[in-house]
Amino acid sequence: MNDVFTRPPRPARNWALIIGAVTAVTLMTWWSGRGIGFSLTELACNLPGGSRLLVESWPPEFSYFPRLLAPLLETLQIAVVGTVIGGILAVPVAVLAARNLTPGFLVWFVDRNFMNILRTLPDLFWAMLFAAAVGFGPIAGALALTVFTIAVISKLWSESLEAINMGVPEAVRASGGSWLQMLQFGAIPQALPHYVSYALYAFELNVRASMILGLVGAGGIGMVLETQRSTFEYPRVTLIVLCVLVIVLIIEQVSESIRRRLI
Amino acid sequence: MIHEAAIRFERARVVYANGAVGLAGVDLSIAPGEFVVVVGSSGAGKSTLLRAVNGLTPLTAGSVAVHGQPVPRKEGRELRQLRAQVGMIFQDFRITRRLTVMTNVLVGRVAHVPGWRAMLNLWPEADREIAFRALERVGITDKAWVRAGDLSGGQQQRVGIARALAQEPAIILADEPVASLDPVTTHQIMRDLVRINQELGITTVVNLHFLDLARRYGQRIIGLRAGEVVYDGSASTVTQNDFRHIYGRDPDAGDVLDEDAAP
């Protein structure tokens, strides 16, 4: 009766599965590469062309920097406005999409699908849409980032809300609290650190995105980048990319240190 | 009937969605000011009995009334007004650890102040005074502005009791209030509940697991078994035989808190 001390034999590996999976991935890559005409030899032959671009882009034209200050500031302002407005609007969207907090199935269903639509359409699409609606410029960019922020925060935060302990919300209801009071005193305080964390994350994404949005005319540094690129001013393009890189790195460091303190 | 009962169950039944029977036809009357201890093995329906009183678990048949007023089966203003006069204390405290003790206690006032005041945290001075007096009664006034999560288990349960007291309730329901506490704290909390019952005349119903606690602190003991009341009598005359009947087996060391005290 020493069964509990018997060492069971190590289970055999599922070789069929491993070999099958590796083969499948290899075949899929080969087939896709052929489809888009991807060839390593051509890539190697064309590398000098790419390096010529790099050589032409160096060194960055630092004397151009003063004229970048205003567009860079505008980029940050677009990101701030988009993050704040989007962050506020994301609160009801996230709450109604959390299964444990939503007042009813219909509300949940409609809100979930609304969220999915926001998330499925890319930020560039929204930028073009708003540029067409309110004209080219930073307002269109801020509106596009508002939508993008709602999509990011509501999805992530509704999942945090679904993971809270429902004991406290029930205790608030047991004291005679309404649905809103249950949210305010029972549910939201538990998930508040997550909210701040996701809002900071959305801000990081927005600074990065506001560079791309300029490409379709939604204001900020991206518009300058697009103009300089189309006129082959590569040293200036390099300077712009460096500036954005530095700003994004600084924001990432700051928000990372805040987030680490929160959770 | 001379006095109106504080709580009256009439053929109360609760059948859960999964078919489990919570209450199997309970007839019970609890007089104002009584201190009642409910015992029974887990799954006997102790929690269901308490949660039916404030409508957290609606009855599926029969009725339960608080001071003559039937407990509504649907959420809404009527049920919230009823809950406002019934405080509840939980095994897992159910306080928001991130918020101050004061805010947690003020949650007991949500049904008594205008919604916008609670929403903006602009509690009337009178309600803050009530909250402070509730903290005085459980002896943790000095902790008013401390984060609730920084308190010990016993102190956290006192915050839970203070929140219930802040409701200025006619009834207090305590669902296994000492099950997560050590023996010394257990006795302190039980003495608090008895003292509050005596000083303020609040009708108190406590679910307990330990038989010696039931006998020591209860005035009246109600025994539940499979959703039915199988014992209802004075705590001073309850016998070993009665406990055997309630539990369907001989009580053992696991059913008492202090092992040297006979069950």
Coordinates of C-alpha atoms in Angstrom, one line a residue:
Chain A
M1 CA 0.0 0.0 0.0
N2 CA 2.9 2.4 -0.7
D3 CA 1.2 3.8 -3.8
V4 CA 1.6 7.4 -2.8
F5 CA 5.4 6.9 -2.8
T6 CA 5.6 5.3 -6.3
R7 CA 7.2 7.7 -8.8
P8 CA 5.0 7.8 -11.9
P9 CA 6.9 7.4 -15.2
R10 CA 7.5 10.7 -17.0
P11 CA 4.7 11.1 -19.6
A12 CA 5.9 10.7 -23.2
R13 CA 6.1 13.9 -25.3
N14 CA 3.5 14.4 -27.9
W15 CA 6.0 14.3 -30.9
A16 CA 3.2 14.2 -33.4
L17 CA 1.9 17.5 -32.2
I18 CA 5.3 19.2 -32.0
I19 CA 6.3 18.1 -35.5
G20 CA 2.9 18.9 -36.9
A21 CA 3.0 22.4 -35.4
V22 CA 6.5 23.2 -36.6
T23 CA 5.6 21.9 -40.1
A24 CA 2.4 23.9 -40.2
V25 CA 4.2 27.2 -39.3
T26 CA 7.0 26.6 -41.8
L27 CA 4.6 25.8 -44.6
M28 CA 2.4 28.8 -43.8
T29 CA 5.4 31.2 -43.8
W30 CA 6.8 29.8 -47.0
W31 CA 3.4 30.1 -48.7
S32 CA 2.8 33.7 -47.5
G33 CA 6.3 34.8 -48.4
R34 CA 5.9 33.4 -51.9
G35 CA 2.5 35.2 -52.1
I36 CA 4.0 38.7 -51.5
G37 CA 7.2 37.9 -53.5
F38 CA 9.5 38.0 -50.5
S39 CA 13.0 36.8 -51.4
L40 CA 16.1 36.9 -49.2
T41 CA 18.5 37.2 -52.2
E42 CA 16.7 40.3 -53.6
L43 CA 16.7 41.7 -50.1
A44 CA 20.4 41.3 -49.9
C45 CA 20.9 42.9 -53.3
N46 CA 18.8 45.9 -52.4
L47 CA 20.5 46.5 -49.0
P48 CA 22.9 49.1 -50.5
G49 CA 19.9 51.2 -51.5
G50 CA 18.6 51.2 -48.0
S51 CA 22.0 52.1 -46.6
R52 CA 22.2 55.0 -49.1
L53 CA 19.0 56.4 -47.5
L54 CA 20.6 56.1 -44.1
V55 CA 23.8 57.8 -45.2
E56 CA 21.8 60.7 -46.7
S57 CA 19.8 61.0 -43.5
W58 CA 22.9 61.5 -41.4
P59 CA 23.7 63.8 -39.6
P60 CA 20.4 65.2 -38.4
E61 CA 19.9 68.9 -39.3
F62 CA 20.0 70.3 -35.7
S63 CA 19.6 73.9 -36.9
Y64 CA 16.0 72.9 -37.9
F65 CA 15.1 72.2 -34.2
P66 CA 13.6 75.6 -33.3
R67 CA 11.0 75.3 -36.0
L68 CA 10.0 71.9 -34.5
L69 CA 9.1 73.3 -31.1
A70 CA 5.6 74.5 -31.9
P71 CA 4.5 71.3 -33.8
L72 CA 6.0 69.1 -31.0
L73 CA 4.0 71.1 -28.4
E74 CA 0.9 70.7 -30.5
T75 CA 1.4 67.0 -30.7
L76 CA 1.6 66.8 -26.9
Q77 CA -1.5 69.0 -26.6
I78 CA -3.4 66.8 -29.0
A79 CA -2.4 63.7 -26.9
V80 CA -3.4 65.4 -23.6
V81 CA -6.8 66.6 -24.8
G82 CA -7.6 63.2 -26.4
T83 CA -6.5 61.3 -23.3
V84 CA -8.4 63.4 -20.8
I85 CA -11.7 63.6 -22.8
G86 CA -11.4 59.9 -23.9
G87 CA -10.5 58.9 -20.3
I88 CA -13.6 60.5 -18.9
L89 CA -15.9 59.0 -21.5
A90 CA -14.3 55.6 -21.1
V91 CA -15.7 55.3 -17.5
P92 CA -19.4 54.7 -18.3
V93 CA -18.4 52.7 -21.4
A94 CA -16.3 50.4 -19.2
V95 CA -18.8 50.1 -16.4
L96 CA -21.7 49.2 -18.6
A97 CA -19.6 46.6 -20.3
A98 CA -18.6 44.9 -17.1
R99 CA -20.8 41.8 -16.7
N100 CA -21.0 42.1 -12.9
L101 CA -21.9 45.8 -12.8
T102 CA -24.1 46.4 -15.9
P103 CA -27.7 47.1 -15.1
G104 CA -29.1 44.7 -17.7
F105 CA -28.2 42.4 -20.6
L106 CA -29.4 44.7 -23.3
V107 CA -27.3 47.6 -22.1
W108 CA -24.3 45.3 -21.8
F109 CA -24.8 43.8 -25.3
V110 CA -25.2 47.2 -27.0
D111 CA -22.2 48.7 -25.1
R112 CA -20.0 45.6 -25.8
N113 CA -20.6 45.9 -29.5
F114 CA -20.1 49.7 -29.5
M115 CA -16.7 49.0 -27.8
N116 CA -15.8 46.4 -30.4
I117 CA -16.6 48.7 -33.3
L118 CA -14.4 51.5 -31.7
R119 CA -11.6 49.1 -31.3
T120 CA -11.8 47.4 -34.7
L121 CA -11.5 50.6 -36.7
P122 CA -7.9 51.9 -36.6
D123 CA -6.9 55.4 -35.4
L124 CA -6.0 56.5 -38.9
F125 CA -9.5 55.8 -40.0
W126 CA -10.9 58.0 -37.2
A127 CA -8.4 60.7 -38.0
M128 CA -9.4 60.8 -41.7
L129 CA -13.1 60.7 -40.7
F130 CA -12.7 63.7 -38.3
A131 CA -10.5 65.5 -40.7
A132 CA -13.3 65.3 -43.2
A133 CA -15.8 66.4 -40.6
V134 CA -14.0 69.3 -38.9
G135 CA -11.3 70.0 -41.4
F136 CA -7.5 69.2 -41.3
G137 CA -5.8 70.2 -38.1
P138 CA -5.2 69.4 -34.5
I139 CA -8.9 69.3 -33.6
A140 CA -9.4 66.3 -35.9
G141 CA -6.4 64.7 -34.3
A142 CA -7.7 65.2 -30.7
L143 CA -11.1 63.8 -31.7
A144 CA -9.5 60.7 -33.2
L145 CA -7.4 60.2 -30.1
T146 CA -10.5 60.6 -27.9
V147 CA -12.1 57.7 -29.7
F148 CA -8.9 55.7 -29.6
T149 CA -8.5 56.4 -25.8
I150 CA -12.1 55.2 -25.1
A151 CA -11.4 52.0 -27.1
V152 CA -8.2 51.3 -25.2
I153 CA -9.2 52.2 -21.6
S154 CA -12.8 50.8 -21.8
K155 CA -11.7 47.4 -23.0
L156 CA -8.9 47.0 -20.5
W157 CA -10.7 48.5 -17.5
S158 CA -13.9 46.7 -18.0
E159 CA -11.9 43.5 -17.5
S160 CA -10.4 44.9 -14.3
L161 CA -13.9 45.8 -13.1
E162 CA -15.1 42.2 -13.8
A163 CA -12.3 40.9 -11.6
I164 CA -13.1 42.9 -8.5
N165 CA -14.4 41.4 -5.3
M166 CA -18.2 41.8 -5.4
G167 CA -18.5 41.6 -1.6
V168 CA -18.1 45.3 -0.9
P169 CA -20.5 46.4 -3.6
E170 CA -23.1 44.0 -2.1
A171 CA -22.4 45.5 1.3
V172 CA -23.2 49.0 -0.1
R173 CA -26.4 47.7 -1.5
A174 CA -27.2 46.1 1.8
S175 CA -26.9 49.5 3.5
G176 CA -29.6 50.8 1.1
G177 CA -27.2 52.2 -1.5
S178 CA -28.4 52.7 -5.1
W179 CA -26.7 51.3 -8.2
L180 CA -24.6 54.5 -8.6
Q181 CA -23.6 54.4 -4.9
M182 CA -22.7 50.8 -5.2
L183 CA -20.4 51.8 -8.1
Q184 CA -18.9 54.8 -6.3
F185 CA -18.2 53.2 -2.9
G186 CA -18.0 49.5 -3.6
A187 CA -16.8 48.8 -7.2
I188 CA -14.7 51.7 -8.6
P189 CA -12.4 52.3 -5.6
Q190 CA -11.2 48.7 -6.0
A191 CA -10.3 49.2 -9.7
L192 CA -9.0 52.8 -9.5
P193 CA -5.3 52.0 -9.6
H194 CA -5.9 50.0 -12.8
Y195 CA -7.8 53.0 -14.3
V196 CA -4.9 55.4 -13.6
S197 CA -2.5 52.9 -15.0
Y198 CA -4.5 52.4 -18.2
A199 CA -5.0 56.1 -18.6
L200 CA -1.2 56.7 -18.5
Y201 CA -0.7 53.8 -20.9
A202 CA -3.3 55.4 -23.3
F203 CA -1.4 58.7 -23.0
E204 CA 1.9 57.0 -24.1
L205 CA 0.1 55.4 -27.1
N206 CA -1.5 58.7 -27.9
V207 CA 1.8 60.6 -28.1
R208 CA 3.1 58.0 -30.5
A209 CA -0.1 57.9 -32.5
S210 CA -0.3 61.7 -32.8
M211 CA 2.8 61.5 -34.9
I212 CA 1.2 59.1 -37.3
L213 CA -2.1 61.0 -37.4
G214 CA -0.3 64.0 -38.8
L215 CA 0.3 61.9 -42.0
V216 CA -3.3 62.2 -42.8
G217 CA -3.5 65.9 -41.9
A218 CA -4.6 65.7 -38.3
G219 CA -2.1 68.2 -37.0
G220 CA 1.0 68.0 -34.8
I221 CA 4.6 66.9 -35.7
G222 CA 3.3 64.3 -38.1
M223 CA 2.3 66.9 -40.6
V224 CA 5.8 68.4 -40.5
L225 CA 7.3 64.9 -40.9
E226 CA 5.1 64.2 -43.9
T227 CA 6.1 67.5 -45.6
Q228 CA 9.8 67.0 -45.1
R229 CA 9.7 63.4 -46.2
S230 CA 7.9 64.2 -49.4
T231 CA 10.5 66.9 -50.2
F232 CA 13.4 64.5 -49.5
E233 CA 14.8 66.5 -46.5
Y234 CA 16.1 63.4 -44.8
P235 CA 18.4 65.1 -42.2
R236 CA 15.3 66.9 -41.0
V237 CA 13.3 63.7 -40.9
T238 CA 16.0 62.2 -38.8
L239 CA 15.8 65.1 -36.3
I240 CA 12.0 64.8 -36.1
V241 CA 12.2 61.0 -35.5
L242 CA 14.9 61.6 -32.8
C243 CA 12.8 64.2 -31.0
V244 CA 9.7 62.0 -31.0
L245 CA 11.9 59.1 -29.7
V246 CA 13.2 61.2 -26.8
I247 CA 9.7 62.5 -25.9
V248 CA 8.2 59.0 -26.0
L249 CA 11.0 57.6 -23.9
I250 CA 10.6 60.3 -21.3
I251 CA 6.9 59.8 -21.0
E252 CA 7.3 56.1 -20.8
Q253 CA 9.8 56.4 -18.0
V254 CA 7.6 58.8 -16.0
S255 CA 4.4 56.9 -16.4
E256 CA 6.1 53.6 -15.7
S257 CA 7.4 54.9 -12.4
I258 CA 4.0 56.2 -11.5
R259 CA 2.3 52.9 -12.4
R260 CA 4.8 50.9 -10.4
R261 CA 3.9 52.9 -7.4
L262 CA 0.1 52.4 -7.9
I263 CA -0.2 48.6 -8.2
Chain B
M1 CA -50.5 39.3 18.9
I2 CA -49.6 42.2 21.2
H3 CA -46.3 43.4 19.7
E4 CA -45.5 43.6 16.0
A5 CA -42.6 41.3 15.3
A6 CA -39.3 42.9 14.2
I7 CA -38.8 40.0 11.7
R8 CA -41.5 37.5 10.7
F9 CA -41.1 34.7 8.2
E10 CA -44.2 32.9 7.0
R11 CA -43.7 29.6 5.0
A12 CA -40.6 31.2 3.6
R13 CA -38.9 29.2 0.8
V14 CA -35.8 29.9 -1.2
V15 CA -34.8 27.6 -4.0
Y16 CA -31.7 28.6 -5.9
A17 CA -31.4 28.5 -9.7
N18 CA -29.3 25.3 -9.4
G19 CA -32.1 23.6 -7.5
A20 CA -30.4 23.8 -4.1
V21 CA -32.9 24.5 -1.3
G22 CA -31.9 27.4 0.9
L23 CA -35.0 27.7 3.0
A24 CA -37.6 24.9 3.0
G25 CA -40.7 26.6 4.5
V26 CA -39.6 28.6 7.5
D27 CA -42.1 30.1 10.0
L28 CA -40.3 32.3 12.5
S29 CA -40.9 35.4 14.5
I30 CA -38.3 37.6 16.1
A31 CA -39.3 40.2 18.6
P32 CA -37.9 43.8 18.7
G33 CA -34.7 43.9 20.8
E34 CA -34.0 40.1 20.8
F35 CA -30.5 38.7 20.5
V36 CA -30.9 35.6 18.4
V37 CA -28.1 33.2 17.4
V38 CA -28.7 30.9 14.4
V39 CA -26.7 27.7 14.3
G40 CA -26.5 24.8 11.8
S41 CA -24.0 23.0 9.7
S42 CA -22.8 24.7 6.5
G43 CA -25.4 24.6 3.8
A44 CA -28.2 24.5 6.4
G45 CA -29.5 27.9 5.2
K46 CA -28.1 30.2 7.8
S47 CA -26.9 32.8 5.3
T48 CA -30.0 32.5 3.2
L49 CA -32.1 33.2 6.3
L50 CA -30.3 36.5 7.0
R51 CA -30.0 37.6 3.4
A52 CA -33.8 37.1 3.0
V53 CA -34.4 39.8 5.6
N54 CA -32.8 42.6 3.6
G55 CA -33.7 41.1 0.2
L56 CA -30.2 40.3 -0.9
T57 CA -31.6 36.8 -1.6
P58 CA -35.3 37.1 -2.6
L59 CA -37.7 34.5 -1.4
T60 CA -39.1 32.2 -4.1
A61 CA -42.3 31.5 -2.0
G62 CA -43.9 32.6 1.2
S63 CA -43.1 36.0 2.9
V64 CA -40.8 37.8 5.2
A65 CA -41.7 41.1 6.8
V66 CA -39.7 43.7 8.7
H67 CA -41.7 45.5 11.3
G68 CA -44.9 44.5 9.5
Q69 CA -43.6 45.7 6.1
P70 CA -43.2 42.9 3.5
V71 CA -39.6 42.7 2.0
P72 CA -40.0 43.5 -1.7
R73 CA -38.6 40.9 -4.1
K74 CA -37.3 43.4 -6.6
E75 CA -34.6 46.0 -6.4
G76 CA -35.9 49.6 -6.1
R77 CA -36.6 52.5 -3.9
E78 CA -38.9 50.5 -1.6
L79 CA -36.2 47.8 -1.0
R80 CA -33.5 50.5 -0.5
Q81 CA -35.6 52.2 2.2
L82 CA -36.1 48.9 4.0
R83 CA -32.4 48.1 3.8
A84 CA -31.6 51.5 5.3
Q85 CA -33.0 50.3 8.6
V86 CA -31.3 46.9 8.5
G87 CA -27.5 46.9 9.1
M88 CA -25.4 43.9 8.0
I89 CA -22.1 42.6 9.1
F90 CA -20.1 40.0 7.1
Q91 CA -17.6 37.3 7.7
D92 CA -15.1 38.9 5.3
F93 CA -15.8 42.4 6.6
R94 CA -16.5 43.8 3.1
I95 CA -14.9 47.2 3.6
T96 CA -13.0 49.1 1.0
R97 CA -9.4 48.7 2.0
R98 CA -8.1 51.6 0.0
L99 CA -10.5 54.1 1.5
T100 CA -10.3 55.7 5.0
V101 CA -12.2 54.2 7.9
M102 CA -14.4 57.3 8.0
T103 CA -15.5 56.9 4.3
N104 CA -16.3 53.2 4.9
V105 CA -18.4 54.1 7.9
L106 CA -20.2 56.9 6.0
V107 CA -21.3 54.3 3.5
G108 CA -23.8 53.4 6.2
R109 CA -25.3 56.9 5.6
V110 CA -25.8 56.6 1.8
A111 CA -29.5 55.9 2.1
H112 CA -30.0 58.8 4.5
V113 CA -28.5 61.7 2.6
P114 CA -29.3 63.3 -0.7
G115 CA -27.7 61.4 -3.6
W116 CA -25.6 64.4 -4.8
R117 CA -24.0 64.9 -1.4
A118 CA -22.8 61.4 -1.2
M119 CA -21.7 61.6 -4.8
L120 CA -19.5 64.6 -4.1
N121 CA -18.4 63.4 -0.7
L122 CA -20.1 66.5 0.9
W123 CA -21.5 64.6 3.9
P124 CA -23.7 66.8 6.2
E125 CA -22.1 67.6 9.5
A126 CA -24.8 65.7 11.3
D127 CA -24.0 62.5 9.4
R128 CA -20.3 62.8 10.1
E129 CA -21.2 63.1 13.8
I130 CA -23.3 59.9 13.5
A131 CA -20.3 58.2 11.9
F132 CA -18.0 59.4 14.7
R133 CA -20.4 58.2 17.3
A134 CA -20.5 54.8 15.6
L135 CA -16.7 54.6 15.7
E136 CA -16.8 55.6 19.4
R137 CA -19.2 52.7 20.2
V138 CA -16.7 50.2 18.8
G139 CA -13.7 52.0 20.3
I140 CA -11.7 52.9 17.2
T141 CA -12.3 56.7 17.0
D142 CA -8.6 57.3 16.7
K143 CA -8.5 55.3 13.5
A144 CA -11.0 57.5 11.7
W145 CA -8.6 58.8 9.0
V146 CA -6.5 55.6 8.7
R147 CA -6.7 53.5 5.5
A148 CA -9.1 50.7 6.4
G149 CA -6.7 48.1 4.8
D150 CA -4.0 49.1 7.3
L151 CA -6.1 47.9 10.3
S152 CA -5.9 44.4 12.0
G153 CA -8.7 41.9 11.3
G154 CA -10.5 42.7 14.5
Q155 CA -10.4 46.4 13.8
Q156 CA -11.6 45.9 10.3
Q157 CA -14.6 44.0 11.6
R158 CA -15.2 46.9 14.0
V159 CA -15.3 49.2 10.9
G160 CA -17.9 46.8 9.5
I161 CA -19.9 47.1 12.7
A162 CA -19.5 50.9 12.8
R163 CA -20.8 51.1 9.2
A164 CA -23.9 49.1 10.2
L165 CA -24.4 51.3 13.3
A166 CA -24.1 54.4 11.2
Q167 CA -27.3 53.4 9.5
E168 CA -29.0 53.8 13.0
P169 CA -30.7 50.5 12.2
A170 CA -33.6 48.8 13.9
I171 CA -32.1 45.4 13.1
I172 CA -28.5 44.1 12.7
L173 CA -27.8 40.9 10.8
A174 CA -24.4 39.4 11.4
D175 CA -23.4 36.6 9.0
E176 CA -20.6 34.6 10.7
P177 CA -19.0 37.8 12.0
V178 CA -16.1 36.1 13.8
A179 CA -15.3 33.2 11.4
S180 CA -12.2 34.9 10.2
L181 CA -10.9 36.1 13.6
D182 CA -8.7 34.6 16.3
P183 CA -10.2 33.5 19.6
V184 CA -9.4 36.6 21.6
T185 CA -10.8 39.0 19.0
T186 CA -13.8 36.7 18.5
H187 CA -14.8 37.2 22.1
Q188 CA -14.2 41.0 21.9
I189 CA -16.4 41.3 18.8
M190 CA -19.2 39.0 20.3
R191 CA -19.2 41.2 23.5
D192 CA -19.4 44.3 21.3
L193 CA -22.5 42.9 19.5
V194 CA -24.2 41.9 22.8
R195 CA -23.4 45.4 24.4
I196 CA -24.8 47.2 21.3
N197 CA -27.9 45.1 21.5
Q198 CA -28.4 45.9 25.2
E199 CA -27.5 49.6 25.0
L200 CA -29.3 50.5 21.8
G201 CA -32.0 47.8 21.8
I202 CA -31.2 46.9 18.2
T203 CA -32.7 43.5 17.2
T204 CA -29.7 41.3 16.5
V205 CA -29.5 38.1 14.5
V206 CA -26.1 36.4 14.4
N207 CA -25.1 33.3 12.4
L208 CA -22.5 31.4 14.3
H209 CA -20.6 28.2 13.6
F210 CA -19.3 27.5 17.1
L211 CA -21.7 26.0 19.6
D212 CA -20.0 27.3 22.7
L213 CA -20.2 30.9 21.4
A214 CA -23.9 30.4 20.6
R215 CA -24.6 29.2 24.1
R216 CA -22.5 31.8 25.8
Y217 CA -23.7 34.9 23.9
G218 CA -27.2 34.1 22.6
Q219 CA -30.4 34.7 24.4
R220 CA -32.4 32.6 22.0
I221 CA -30.9 29.9 19.7
I222 CA -32.5 28.8 16.4
G223 CA -31.2 25.6 14.9
L224 CA -31.4 25.2 11.1
R225 CA -31.1 21.9 9.3
A226 CA -31.6 21.5 5.5
G227 CA -33.4 24.8 5.4
E228 CA -35.8 24.0 8.2
V229 CA -36.0 25.3 11.8
V230 CA -35.4 22.2 13.9
Y231 CA -34.7 24.0 17.2
D232 CA -36.0 27.2 18.7
G233 CA -35.4 27.8 22.3
S234 CA -33.5 29.6 25.1
A235 CA -29.7 29.5 25.0
S236 CA -29.6 28.6 28.7
T237 CA -31.6 25.4 28.3
V238 CA -30.1 24.1 25.0
T239 CA -28.7 20.6 25.5
Q240 CA -26.1 18.4 23.8
N241 CA -29.0 16.4 22.5
D242 CA -30.5 19.5 20.8
F243 CA -27.1 20.1 19.0
R244 CA -27.0 16.5 17.9
H245 CA -30.4 17.0 16.4
I246 CA -29.4 20.2 14.7
Y247 CA -26.2 18.9 13.2
G248 CA -27.4 15.4 12.5
R249 CA -24.3 14.0 14.3
D250 CA -22.4 14.3 17.6
P251 CA -20.8 17.7 18.1
D252 CA -17.0 17.4 18.3
A253 CA -14.0 19.5 19.0
G254 CA -14.3 21.2 15.6
D255 CA -17.6 22.7 16.7
V256 CA -16.3 24.6 19.6
L257 CA -14.0 27.6 19.8
D258 CA -12.5 26.9 23.2
E259 CA -11.6 23.3 23.4
D260 CA -11.8 23.1 27.1
A261 CA -15.4 24.4 27.2
A262 CA -17.8 21.5 26.7
P263 CA -20.0 21.9 23.7

